[in-house]
Amino acid sequence: MDLIEVLPTLHMLRFPVGAAYLWRNGDELTLIDAGTAGAAAEIEEALDGELRRIVLTHWHEDHTGSAALLAARYGAEVVAHRLEAPVIRGEAVGAPPVLEEFEIPIRAGVPALPPAPPCRVDREVEDGDVLEFGGGAVVVAVPGHTDGSIAVHLPGPGVLFTGDAVANVGRTMLGVFNTDRTRAVESLHRLAALDADTAVFGHGDPVVHGATAALRAAAAATR
C-alpha cells in the first residue's frame, strides 16, 4: 500500500487494486472505502487518530474487504446506501456487471480478489443525507456502477469522493464494469454539475485542482 497526501486533511491509500481515503477532522478519522480483505493491517498503519466511521461507496470486494475487521476492532460506524447494505451484510448477492465489448479484456486482466467478509452496516443512507465530517459531507446517489453506489461531496473544502462512478486512469472518465451504463452516464453528468476543486476516485490518480472542469469534460465526451 502507498500512503499519499492529497491535501493536509486527506490521504489516499493506494492498493494494487483500487484505493481508499482517510479524511481527518482534528483527531477524528473517516475512512472512505476499506480496500480488499487482508488490507486491514496496512490501513491500520495509516491511522493516527480515532477511526470514527467507515463510509462504503458500494459493495464490491475491493471497497469493503477490510471493513468488517476494522469496524469491529475500532468500533467505527459503518455507513452505506440502503440498497448496498444487504449485500455488504451478506444477506443478498450483488448484481454482476454488464460488460461493454472493450471491457472484456480489461476484466480478464484484473486479478481475482478475495471475497469480502460480511460486515455490519450501522447507518443506511439515501441521496442528500449529510454525514458529520468535512464540514458536512453530502451523500450523492450515483447508481449505475451498482444500484446503491454513492459519492460523497464536501461542499466546504470542495472535495468529491466519486467511488467507482468515475475513474481517472490517464484521463477522467466514466468508471467501468457497470450494471447499468445508462444510469452510470446519468450519474457522471450529475457529479459534473457539482462544485469541487479536488476529486478522488476508486481507481486512478486524484485531481487536486480543477476537478469540476475535468468532470465536465468527461461528461461532455460521454453519452
JSON list of C-alpha atoms in Angstrom, two decimals:
[
{"chain": "A", "resi": 1, "resn": "MET", "atom": "CA", "xyz": [0.00, 0.00, 0.00]},
{"chain": "A", "resi": 2, "resn": "ASP", "atom": "CA", "xyz": [1.14, 3.54, -0.79]},
{"chain": "A", "resi": 3, "resn": "LEU", "atom": "CA", "xyz": [0.10, 6.39, 1.51]},
{"chain": "A", "resi": 4, "resn": "ILE", "atom": "CA", "xyz": [-0.21, 9.61, -0.49]},
{"chain": "A", "resi": 5, "resn": "GLU", "atom": "CA", "xyz": [-1.08, 13.06, 0.83]},
{"chain": "A", "resi": 6, "resn": "VAL", "atom": "CA", "xyz": [-3.72, 14.65, -1.41]},
{"chain": "A", "resi": 7, "resn": "LEU", "atom": "CA", "xyz": [-4.49, 17.54, 0.96]},
{"chain": "A", "resi": 8, "resn": "PRO", "atom": "CA", "xyz": [-3.36, 18.17, 4.54]},
{"chain": "A", "resi": 9, "resn": "THR", "atom": "CA", "xyz": [-6.69, 16.67, 5.69]},
{"chain": "A", "resi": 10, "resn": "LEU", "atom": "CA", "xyz": [-6.92, 13.94, 3.04]},
{"chain": "A", "resi": 11, "resn": "HIS", "atom": "CA", "xyz": [-4.71, 10.93, 2.33]},
{"chain": "A", "resi": 12, "resn": "MET", "atom": "CA", "xyz": [-5.02, 8.32, -0.37]},
{"chain": "A", "resi": 13, "resn": "LEU", "atom": "CA", "xyz": [-4.34, 4.66, 0.46]},
{"chain": "A", "resi": 14, "resn": "ARG", "atom": "CA", "xyz": [-3.39, 3.13, -2.88]},
{"chain": "A", "resi": 15, "resn": "PHE", "atom": "CA", "xyz": [-3.60, -0.67, -3.15]},
{"chain": "A", "resi": 16, "resn": "PRO", "atom": "CA", "xyz": [-2.63, -2.99, -6.02]},
{"chain": "A", "resi": 17, "resn": "VAL", "atom": "CA", "xyz": [-6.33, -2.84, -6.96]},
{"chain": "A", "resi": 18, "resn": "GLY", "atom": "CA", "xyz": [-8.20, 0.32, -6.06]},
{"chain": "A", "resi": 19, "resn": "ALA", "atom": "CA", "xyz": [-7.87, 2.89, -3.32]},
{"chain": "A", "resi": 20, "resn": "ALA", "atom": "CA", "xyz": [-9.34, 4.07, -0.04]},
{"chain": "A", "resi": 21, "resn": "TYR", "atom": "CA", "xyz": [-9.15, 7.50, 1.57]},
{"chain": "A", "resi": 22, "resn": "LEU", "atom": "CA", "xyz": [-8.66, 8.92, 5.05]},
{"chain": "A", "resi": 23, "resn": "TRP", "atom": "CA", "xyz": [-10.22, 12.28, 5.94]},
{"chain": "A", "resi": 24, "resn": "ARG", "atom": "CA", "xyz": [-9.06, 14.00, 9.13]},
{"chain": "A", "resi": 25, "resn": "ASN", "atom": "CA", "xyz": [-11.13, 16.28, 11.35]},
{"chain": "A", "resi": 26, "resn": "GLY", "atom": "CA", "xyz": [-8.70, 17.02, 14.19]},
{"chain": "A", "resi": 27, "resn": "ASP", "atom": "CA", "xyz": [-8.09, 13.68, 15.89]},
{"chain": "A", "resi": 28, "resn": "GLU", "atom": "CA", "xyz": [-11.15, 12.09, 14.27]},
{"chain": "A", "resi": 29, "resn": "LEU", "atom": "CA", "xyz": [-10.74, 9.99, 11.13]},
{"chain": "A", "resi": 30, "resn": "THR", "atom": "CA", "xyz": [-13.21, 8.94, 8.45]},
{"chain": "A", "resi": 31, "resn": "LEU", "atom": "CA", "xyz": [-12.24, 6.08, 6.14]},
{"chain": "A", "resi": 32, "resn": "ILE", "atom": "CA", "xyz": [-13.90, 6.13, 2.73]},
{"chain": "A", "resi": 33, "resn": "ASP", "atom": "CA", "xyz": [-13.84, 2.55, 1.45]},
{"chain": "A", "resi": 34, "resn": "ALA", "atom": "CA", "xyz": [-11.74, -0.16, 3.03]},
{"chain": "A", "resi": 35, "resn": "GLY", "atom": "CA", "xyz": [-9.66, -2.00, 0.45]},
{"chain": "A", "resi": 36, "resn": "THR", "atom": "CA", "xyz": [-9.65, -5.75, -0.04]},
{"chain": "A", "resi": 37, "resn": "ALA", "atom": "CA", "xyz": [-9.73, -8.45, 2.60]},
{"chain": "A", "resi": 38, "resn": "GLY", "atom": "CA", "xyz": [-6.24, -8.66, 4.05]},
{"chain": "A", "resi": 39, "resn": "ALA", "atom": "CA", "xyz": [-5.52, -4.93, 3.76]},
{"chain": "A", "resi": 40, "resn": "ALA", "atom": "CA", "xyz": [-6.52, -4.08, 7.32]},
{"chain": "A", "resi": 41, "resn": "ALA", "atom": "CA", "xyz": [-3.00, -4.22, 8.78]},
{"chain": "A", "resi": 42, "resn": "GLU", "atom": "CA", "xyz": [-1.71, -1.75, 6.20]},
{"chain": "A", "resi": 43, "resn": "ILE", "atom": "CA", "xyz": [-4.68, 0.55, 6.73]},
{"chain": "A", "resi": 44, "resn": "GLU", "atom": "CA", "xyz": [-4.08, 0.47, 10.49]},
{"chain": "A", "resi": 45, "resn": "GLU", "atom": "CA", "xyz": [-0.54, 1.72, 9.96]},
{"chain": "A", "resi": 46, "resn": "ALA", "atom": "CA", "xyz": [-2.04, 4.88, 8.47]},
{"chain": "A", "resi": 47, "resn": "LEU", "atom": "CA", "xyz": [-4.42, 5.51, 11.37]},
{"chain": "A", "resi": 48, "resn": "ASP", "atom": "CA", "xyz": [-3.09, 8.25, 13.62]},
{"chain": "A", "resi": 49, "resn": "GLY", "atom": "CA", "xyz": [-6.35, 9.24, 15.30]},
{"chain": "A", "resi": 50, "resn": "GLU", "atom": "CA", "xyz": [-9.75, 7.85, 16.26]},
{"chain": "A", "resi": 51, "resn": "LEU", "atom": "CA", "xyz": [-11.40, 5.93, 13.43]},
{"chain": "A", "resi": 52, "resn": "ARG", "atom": "CA", "xyz": [-14.90, 7.32, 13.82]},
{"chain": "A", "resi": 53, "resn": "ARG", "atom": "CA", "xyz": [-16.63, 5.98, 10.71]},
{"chain": "A", "resi": 54, "resn": "ILE", "atom": "CA", "xyz": [-16.17, 3.89, 7.56]},
{"chain": "A", "resi": 55, "resn": "VAL", "atom": "CA", "xyz": [-18.13, 5.05, 4.53]},
{"chain": "A", "resi": 56, "resn": "LEU", "atom": "CA", "xyz": [-18.56, 2.40, 1.84]},
{"chain": "A", "resi": 57, "resn": "THR", "atom": "CA", "xyz": [-19.30, 3.75, -1.62]},
{"chain": "A", "resi": 58, "resn": "HIS", "atom": "CA", "xyz": [-20.57, 0.35, -2.84]},
{"chain": "A", "resi": 59, "resn": "TRP", "atom": "CA", "xyz": [-20.39, -3.35, -2.07]},
{"chain": "A", "resi": 60, "resn": "HIS", "atom": "CA", "xyz": [-17.53, -4.55, -4.32]},
{"chain": "A", "resi": 61, "resn": "GLU", "atom": "CA", "xyz": [-14.83, -6.53, -2.57]},
{"chain": "A", "resi": 62, "resn": "ASP", "atom": "CA", "xyz": [-12.04, -4.06, -3.32]},
{"chain": "A", "resi": 63, "resn": "HIS", "atom": "CA", "xyz": [-14.01, -1.44, -1.38]},
{"chain": "A", "resi": 64, "resn": "THR", "atom": "CA", "xyz": [-15.46, -3.46, 1.52]},
{"chain": "A", "resi": 65, "resn": "GLY", "atom": "CA", "xyz": [-12.94, -6.25, 2.09]},
{"chain": "A", "resi": 66, "resn": "SER", "atom": "CA", "xyz": [-11.38, -4.97, 5.33]},
{"chain": "A", "resi": 67, "resn": "ALA", "atom": "CA", "xyz": [-14.40, -3.07, 6.63]},
{"chain": "A", "resi": 68, "resn": "ALA", "atom": "CA", "xyz": [-15.69, -5.76, 8.99]},
{"chain": "A", "resi": 69, "resn": "LEU", "atom": "CA", "xyz": [-12.36, -6.25, 10.75]},
{"chain": "A", "resi": 70, "resn": "LEU", "atom": "CA", "xyz": [-11.67, -2.53, 11.13]},
{"chain": "A", "resi": 71, "resn": "ALA", "atom": "CA", "xyz": [-15.21, -1.77, 12.29]},
{"chain": "A", "resi": 72, "resn": "ALA", "atom": "CA", "xyz": [-15.03, -4.48, 14.93]},
{"chain": "A", "resi": 73, "resn": "ARG", "atom": "CA", "xyz": [-11.56, -3.52, 16.11]},
{"chain": "A", "resi": 74, "resn": "TYR", "atom": "CA", "xyz": [-12.18, 0.24, 16.41]},
{"chain": "A", "resi": 75, "resn": "GLY", "atom": "CA", "xyz": [-15.92, 0.42, 16.99]},
{"chain": "A", "resi": 76, "resn": "ALA", "atom": "CA", "xyz": [-16.28, 2.61, 13.90]},
{"chain": "A", "resi": 77, "resn": "GLU", "atom": "CA", "xyz": [-19.72, 3.36, 12.49]},
{"chain": "A", "resi": 78, "resn": "VAL", "atom": "CA", "xyz": [-20.22, 1.73, 9.08]},
{"chain": "A", "resi": 79, "resn": "VAL", "atom": "CA", "xyz": [-22.18, 3.80, 6.55]},
{"chain": "A", "resi": 80, "resn": "ALA", "atom": "CA", "xyz": [-23.59, 2.63, 3.20]},
{"chain": "A", "resi": 81, "resn": "HIS", "atom": "CA", "xyz": [-26.57, 3.23, 0.94]},
{"chain": "A", "resi": 82, "resn": "ARG", "atom": "CA", "xyz": [-29.67, 1.26, 1.92]},
{"chain": "A", "resi": 83, "resn": "LEU", "atom": "CA", "xyz": [-29.57, -0.68, -1.39]},
{"chain": "A", "resi": 84, "resn": "GLU", "atom": "CA", "xyz": [-25.98, -1.80, -0.77]},
{"chain": "A", "resi": 85, "resn": "ALA", "atom": "CA", "xyz": [-26.46, -2.69, 2.89]},
{"chain": "A", "resi": 86, "resn": "PRO", "atom": "CA", "xyz": [-27.98, -6.17, 2.37]},
{"chain": "A", "resi": 87, "resn": "VAL", "atom": "CA", "xyz": [-25.08, -7.19, 0.11]},
{"chain": "A", "resi": 88, "resn": "ILE", "atom": "CA", "xyz": [-22.46, -5.78, 2.48]},
{"chain": "A", "resi": 89, "resn": "ARG", "atom": "CA", "xyz": [-24.08, -7.67, 5.36]},
{"chain": "A", "resi": 90, "resn": "GLY", "atom": "CA", "xyz": [-24.00, -10.90, 3.36]},
{"chain": "A", "resi": 91, "resn": "GLU", "atom": "CA", "xyz": [-27.80, -11.11, 3.19]},
{"chain": "A", "resi": 92, "resn": "ALA", "atom": "CA", "xyz": [-28.03, -10.72, -0.60]},
{"chain": "A", "resi": 93, "resn": "VAL", "atom": "CA", "xyz": [-25.90, -11.15, -3.72]},
{"chain": "A", "resi": 94, "resn": "GLY", "atom": "CA", "xyz": [-24.95, -8.10, -5.76]},
{"chain": "A", "resi": 95, "resn": "ALA", "atom": "CA", "xyz": [-25.71, -7.94, -9.47]},
{"chain": "A", "resi": 96, "resn": "PRO", "atom": "CA", "xyz": [-22.77, -8.64, -11.80]},
{"chain": "A", "resi": 97, "resn": "PRO", "atom": "CA", "xyz": [-21.64, -6.01, -14.31]},
{"chain": "A", "resi": 98, "resn": "VAL", "atom": "CA", "xyz": [-22.87, -5.92, -17.87]},
{"chain": "A", "resi": 99, "resn": "LEU", "atom": "CA", "xyz": [-19.60, -5.62, -19.74]},
{"chain": "A", "resi": 100, "resn": "GLU", "atom": "CA", "xyz": [-19.08, -3.45, -22.80]},
{"chain": "A", "resi": 101, "resn": "GLU", "atom": "CA", "xyz": [-17.03, -5.16, -25.51]},
{"chain": "A", "resi": 102, "resn": "PHE", "atom": "CA", "xyz": [-13.93, -3.09, -24.72]},
{"chain": "A", "resi": 103, "resn": "GLU", "atom": "CA", "xyz": [-14.21, -4.01, -21.03]},
{"chain": "A", "resi": 104, "resn": "ILE", "atom": "CA", "xyz": [-13.95, -7.78, -21.56]},
{"chain": "A", "resi": 105, "resn": "PRO", "atom": "CA", "xyz": [-10.13, -7.89, -21.88]},
{"chain": "A", "resi": 106, "resn": "ILE", "atom": "CA", "xyz": [-9.78, -5.33, -19.08]},
{"chain": "A", "resi": 107, "resn": "ARG", "atom": "CA", "xyz": [-11.88, -7.50, -16.80]},
{"chain": "A", "resi": 108, "resn": "ALA", "atom": "CA", "xyz": [-9.86, -10.58, -17.74]},
{"chain": "A", "resi": 109, "resn": "GLY", "atom": "CA", "xyz": [-6.70, -8.79, -16.63]},
{"chain": "A", "resi": 110, "resn": "VAL", "atom": "CA", "xyz": [-7.99, -7.94, -13.16]},
{"chain": "A", "resi": 111, "resn": "PRO", "atom": "CA", "xyz": [-6.64, -10.41, -10.58]},
{"chain": "A", "resi": 112, "resn": "ALA", "atom": "CA", "xyz": [-9.12, -12.47, -8.61]},
{"chain": "A", "resi": 113, "resn": "LEU", "atom": "CA", "xyz": [-9.85, -10.75, -5.30]},
{"chain": "A", "resi": 114, "resn": "PRO", "atom": "CA", "xyz": [-10.70, -12.44, -2.02]},
{"chain": "A", "resi": 115, "resn": "PRO", "atom": "CA", "xyz": [-14.37, -12.21, -1.07]},
{"chain": "A", "resi": 116, "resn": "ALA", "atom": "CA", "xyz": [-15.30, -9.54, 1.43]},
{"chain": "A", "resi": 117, "resn": "PRO", "atom": "CA", "xyz": [-16.42, -10.92, 4.80]},
{"chain": "A", "resi": 118, "resn": "PRO", "atom": "CA", "xyz": [-19.93, -9.82, 5.76]},
{"chain": "A", "resi": 119, "resn": "CYS", "atom": "CA", "xyz": [-19.86, -6.50, 7.55]},
{"chain": "A", "resi": 120, "resn": "ARG", "atom": "CA", "xyz": [-22.47, -4.78, 9.66]},
{"chain": "A", "resi": 121, "resn": "VAL", "atom": "CA", "xyz": [-23.97, -1.54, 8.36]},
{"chain": "A", "resi": 122, "resn": "ASP", "atom": "CA", "xyz": [-24.88, 0.81, 11.18]},
{"chain": "A", "resi": 123, "resn": "ARG", "atom": "CA", "xyz": [-26.27, 3.67, 9.13]},
{"chain": "A", "resi": 124, "resn": "GLU", "atom": "CA", "xyz": [-28.16, 3.26, 5.87]},
{"chain": "A", "resi": 125, "resn": "VAL", "atom": "CA", "xyz": [-28.16, 6.48, 3.89]},
{"chain": "A", "resi": 126, "resn": "GLU", "atom": "CA", "xyz": [-30.06, 7.99, 1.00]},
{"chain": "A", "resi": 127, "resn": "ASP", "atom": "CA", "xyz": [-29.33, 10.72, -1.52]},
{"chain": "A", "resi": 128, "resn": "GLY", "atom": "CA", "xyz": [-28.94, 14.07, 0.21]},
{"chain": "A", "resi": 129, "resn": "ASP", "atom": "CA", "xyz": [-28.15, 12.74, 3.69]},
{"chain": "A", "resi": 130, "resn": "VAL", "atom": "CA", "xyz": [-25.37, 14.61, 5.46]},
{"chain": "A", "resi": 131, "resn": "LEU", "atom": "CA", "xyz": [-22.53, 12.91, 7.35]},
{"chain": "A", "resi": 132, "resn": "GLU", "atom": "CA", "xyz": [-20.69, 14.59, 10.20]},
{"chain": "A", "resi": 133, "resn": "PHE", "atom": "CA", "xyz": [-17.25, 15.17, 8.71]},
{"chain": "A", "resi": 134, "resn": "GLY", "atom": "CA", "xyz": [-15.59, 17.67, 6.42]},
{"chain": "A", "resi": 135, "resn": "GLY", "atom": "CA", "xyz": [-17.95, 20.42, 7.48]},
{"chain": "A", "resi": 136, "resn": "GLY", "atom": "CA", "xyz": [-20.96, 18.40, 6.32]},
{"chain": "A", "resi": 137, "resn": "ALA", "atom": "CA", "xyz": [-20.45, 15.58, 3.81]},
{"chain": "A", "resi": 138, "resn": "VAL", "atom": "CA", "xyz": [-23.37, 15.21, 1.41]},
{"chain": "A", "resi": 139, "resn": "VAL", "atom": "CA", "xyz": [-24.29, 11.74, 0.16]},
{"chain": "A", "resi": 140, "resn": "VAL", "atom": "CA", "xyz": [-24.85, 11.75, -3.61]},
{"chain": "A", "resi": 141, "resn": "ALA", "atom": "CA", "xyz": [-26.62, 8.75, -5.11]},
{"chain": "A", "resi": 142, "resn": "VAL", "atom": "CA", "xyz": [-24.79, 7.65, -8.27]},
{"chain": "A", "resi": 143, "resn": "PRO", "atom": "CA", "xyz": [-26.48, 4.42, -9.41]},
{"chain": "A", "resi": 144, "resn": "GLY", "atom": "CA", "xyz": [-25.21, 2.56, -12.42]},
{"chain": "A", "resi": 145, "resn": "HIS", "atom": "CA", "xyz": [-21.96, 1.00, -11.27]},
{"chain": "A", "resi": 146, "resn": "THR", "atom": "CA", "xyz": [-24.12, -0.75, -8.69]},
{"chain": "A", "resi": 147, "resn": "ASP", "atom": "CA", "xyz": [-27.71, 0.07, -7.73]},
{"chain": "A", "resi": 148, "resn": "GLY", "atom": "CA", "xyz": [-26.72, 1.77, -4.50]},
{"chain": "A", "resi": 149, "resn": "SER", "atom": "CA", "xyz": [-23.39, 3.37, -5.38]},
{"chain": "A", "resi": 150, "resn": "ILE", "atom": "CA", "xyz": [-22.75, 6.68, -3.66]},
{"chain": "A", "resi": 151, "resn": "ALA", "atom": "CA", "xyz": [-20.35, 9.57, -3.99]},
{"chain": "A", "resi": 152, "resn": "VAL", "atom": "CA", "xyz": [-19.59, 11.91, -1.11]},
{"chain": "A", "resi": 153, "resn": "HIS", "atom": "CA", "xyz": [-19.37, 15.68, -1.65]},
{"chain": "A", "resi": 154, "resn": "LEU", "atom": "CA", "xyz": [-17.76, 18.08, 0.81]},
{"chain": "A", "resi": 155, "resn": "PRO", "atom": "CA", "xyz": [-19.01, 21.49, -0.40]},
{"chain": "A", "resi": 156, "resn": "GLY", "atom": "CA", "xyz": [-17.00, 23.50, 2.15]},
{"chain": "A", "resi": 157, "resn": "PRO", "atom": "CA", "xyz": [-13.49, 22.30, 1.22]},
{"chain": "A", "resi": 158, "resn": "GLY", "atom": "CA", "xyz": [-14.60, 21.47, -2.33]},
{"chain": "A", "resi": 159, "resn": "VAL", "atom": "CA", "xyz": [-13.75, 17.76, -2.25]},
{"chain": "A", "resi": 160, "resn": "LEU", "atom": "CA", "xyz": [-15.57, 14.95, -4.07]},
{"chain": "A", "resi": 161, "resn": "PHE", "atom": "CA", "xyz": [-15.17, 11.21, -3.44]},
{"chain": "A", "resi": 162, "resn": "THR", "atom": "CA", "xyz": [-16.57, 9.55, -6.57]},
{"chain": "A", "resi": 163, "resn": "GLY", "atom": "CA", "xyz": [-16.23, 5.87, -5.67]},
{"chain": "A", "resi": 164, "resn": "ASP", "atom": "CA", "xyz": [-16.26, 3.89, -8.92]},
{"chain": "A", "resi": 165, "resn": "ALA", "atom": "CA", "xyz": [-18.78, 6.15, -10.67]},
{"chain": "A", "resi": 166, "resn": "VAL", "atom": "CA", "xyz": [-15.78, 7.92, -12.20]},
{"chain": "A", "resi": 167, "resn": "ALA", "atom": "CA", "xyz": [-12.18, 6.83, -12.78]},
{"chain": "A", "resi": 168, "resn": "ASN", "atom": "CA", "xyz": [-9.03, 8.82, -13.54]},
{"chain": "A", "resi": 169, "resn": "VAL", "atom": "CA", "xyz": [-6.67, 6.46, -15.30]},
{"chain": "A", "resi": 170, "resn": "GLY", "atom": "CA", "xyz": [-4.82, 8.55, -17.84]},
{"chain": "A", "resi": 171, "resn": "ARG", "atom": "CA", "xyz": [-7.88, 10.78, -18.09]},
{"chain": "A", "resi": 172, "resn": "THR", "atom": "CA", "xyz": [-11.05, 11.44, -16.16]},
{"chain": "A", "resi": 173, "resn": "MET", "atom": "CA", "xyz": [-13.68, 9.04, -17.47]},
{"chain": "A", "resi": 174, "resn": "LEU", "atom": "CA", "xyz": [-16.79, 7.04, -16.73]},
{"chain": "A", "resi": 175, "resn": "GLY", "atom": "CA", "xyz": [-15.99, 4.14, -14.42]},
{"chain": "A", "resi": 176, "resn": "VAL", "atom": "CA", "xyz": [-16.00, 0.65, -15.94]},
{"chain": "A", "resi": 177, "resn": "PHE", "atom": "CA", "xyz": [-17.80, -2.62, -15.10]},
{"chain": "A", "resi": 178, "resn": "ASN", "atom": "CA", "xyz": [-21.25, -1.08, -14.61]},
{"chain": "A", "resi": 179, "resn": "THR", "atom": "CA", "xyz": [-24.52, -2.91, -14.05]},
{"chain": "A", "resi": 180, "resn": "ASP", "atom": "CA", "xyz": [-26.46, -0.22, -15.97]},
{"chain": "A", "resi": 181, "resn": "ARG", "atom": "CA", "xyz": [-24.46, 2.00, -18.30]},
{"chain": "A", "resi": 182, "resn": "THR", "atom": "CA", "xyz": [-27.32, 4.42, -18.97]},
{"chain": "A", "resi": 183, "resn": "ARG", "atom": "CA", "xyz": [-27.72, 5.17, -15.27]},
{"chain": "A", "resi": 184, "resn": "ALA", "atom": "CA", "xyz": [-23.94, 5.33, -14.83]},
{"chain": "A", "resi": 185, "resn": "VAL", "atom": "CA", "xyz": [-23.70, 8.00, -17.53]},
{"chain": "A", "resi": 186, "resn": "GLU", "atom": "CA", "xyz": [-26.51, 9.96, -15.85]},
{"chain": "A", "resi": 187, "resn": "SER", "atom": "CA", "xyz": [-24.59, 9.74, -12.57]},
{"chain": "A", "resi": 188, "resn": "LEU", "atom": "CA", "xyz": [-21.41, 11.04, -14.22]},
{"chain": "A", "resi": 189, "resn": "HIS", "atom": "CA", "xyz": [-23.33, 14.03, -15.51]},
{"chain": "A", "resi": 190, "resn": "ARG", "atom": "CA", "xyz": [-24.77, 14.62, -12.06]},
{"chain": "A", "resi": 191, "resn": "LEU", "atom": "CA", "xyz": [-21.31, 14.66, -10.47]},
{"chain": "A", "resi": 192, "resn": "ALA", "atom": "CA", "xyz": [-20.07, 17.02, -13.17]},
{"chain": "A", "resi": 193, "resn": "ALA", "atom": "CA", "xyz": [-22.69, 19.53, -12.04]},
{"chain": "A", "resi": 194, "resn": "LEU", "atom": "CA", "xyz": [-21.21, 19.73, -8.54]},
{"chain": "A", "resi": 195, "resn": "ASP", "atom": "CA", "xyz": [-18.66, 22.30, -7.43]},
{"chain": "A", "resi": 196, "resn": "ALA", "atom": "CA", "xyz": [-15.43, 20.52, -6.50]},
{"chain": "A", "resi": 197, "resn": "ASP", "atom": "CA", "xyz": [-11.82, 21.60, -6.75]},
{"chain": "A", "resi": 198, "resn": "THR", "atom": "CA", "xyz": [-10.45, 18.19, -5.69]},
{"chain": "A", "resi": 199, "resn": "ALA", "atom": "CA", "xyz": [-11.79, 14.80, -6.76]},
{"chain": "A", "resi": 200, "resn": "VAL", "atom": "CA", "xyz": [-10.60, 11.36, -5.68]},
{"chain": "A", "resi": 201, "resn": "PHE", "atom": "CA", "xyz": [-11.56, 8.08, -7.28]},
{"chain": "A", "resi": 202, "resn": "GLY", "atom": "CA", "xyz": [-11.85, 4.39, -6.55]},
{"chain": "A", "resi": 203, "resn": "HIS", "atom": "CA", "xyz": [-9.36, 3.84, -9.36]},
{"chain": "A", "resi": 204, "resn": "GLY", "atom": "CA", "xyz": [-6.81, 6.31, -10.65]},
{"chain": "A", "resi": 205, "resn": "ASP", "atom": "CA", "xyz": [-4.97, 9.42, -9.59]},
{"chain": "A", "resi": 206, "resn": "PRO", "atom": "CA", "xyz": [-6.57, 12.28, -7.66]},
{"chain": "A", "resi": 207, "resn": "VAL", "atom": "CA", "xyz": [-7.39, 15.54, -9.41]},
{"chain": "A", "resi": 208, "resn": "VAL", "atom": "CA", "xyz": [-6.14, 18.04, -6.85]},
{"chain": "A", "resi": 209, "resn": "HIS", "atom": "CA", "xyz": [-7.22, 21.24, -8.62]},
{"chain": "A", "resi": 210, "resn": "GLY", "atom": "CA", "xyz": [-9.80, 21.83, -11.33]},
{"chain": "A", "resi": 211, "resn": "ALA", "atom": "CA", "xyz": [-11.89, 18.74, -10.64]},
{"chain": "A", "resi": 212, "resn": "THR", "atom": "CA", "xyz": [-15.15, 20.26, -11.86]},
{"chain": "A", "resi": 213, "resn": "ALA", "atom": "CA", "xyz": [-13.59, 21.08, -15.24]},
{"chain": "A", "resi": 214, "resn": "ALA", "atom": "CA", "xyz": [-12.20, 17.54, -15.54]},
{"chain": "A", "resi": 215, "resn": "LEU", "atom": "CA", "xyz": [-15.57, 16.00, -14.67]},
{"chain": "A", "resi": 216, "resn": "ARG", "atom": "CA", "xyz": [-17.44, 18.24, -17.09]},
{"chain": "A", "resi": 217, "resn": "ALA", "atom": "CA", "xyz": [-15.04, 17.35, -19.88]},
{"chain": "A", "resi": 218, "resn": "ALA", "atom": "CA", "xyz": [-15.57, 13.66, -19.13]},
{"chain": "A", "resi": 219, "resn": "ALA", "atom": "CA", "xyz": [-19.34, 14.11, -19.08]},
{"chain": "A", "resi": 220, "resn": "ALA", "atom": "CA", "xyz": [-19.33, 16.07, -22.35]},
{"chain": "A", "resi": 221, "resn": "ALA", "atom": "CA", "xyz": [-17.42, 13.22, -24.01]},
{"chain": "A", "resi": 222, "resn": "THR", "atom": "CA", "xyz": [-19.75, 10.51, -22.65]},
{"chain": "A", "resi": 223, "resn": "ARG", "atom": "CA", "xyz": [-23.26, 9.81, -23.86]}
]
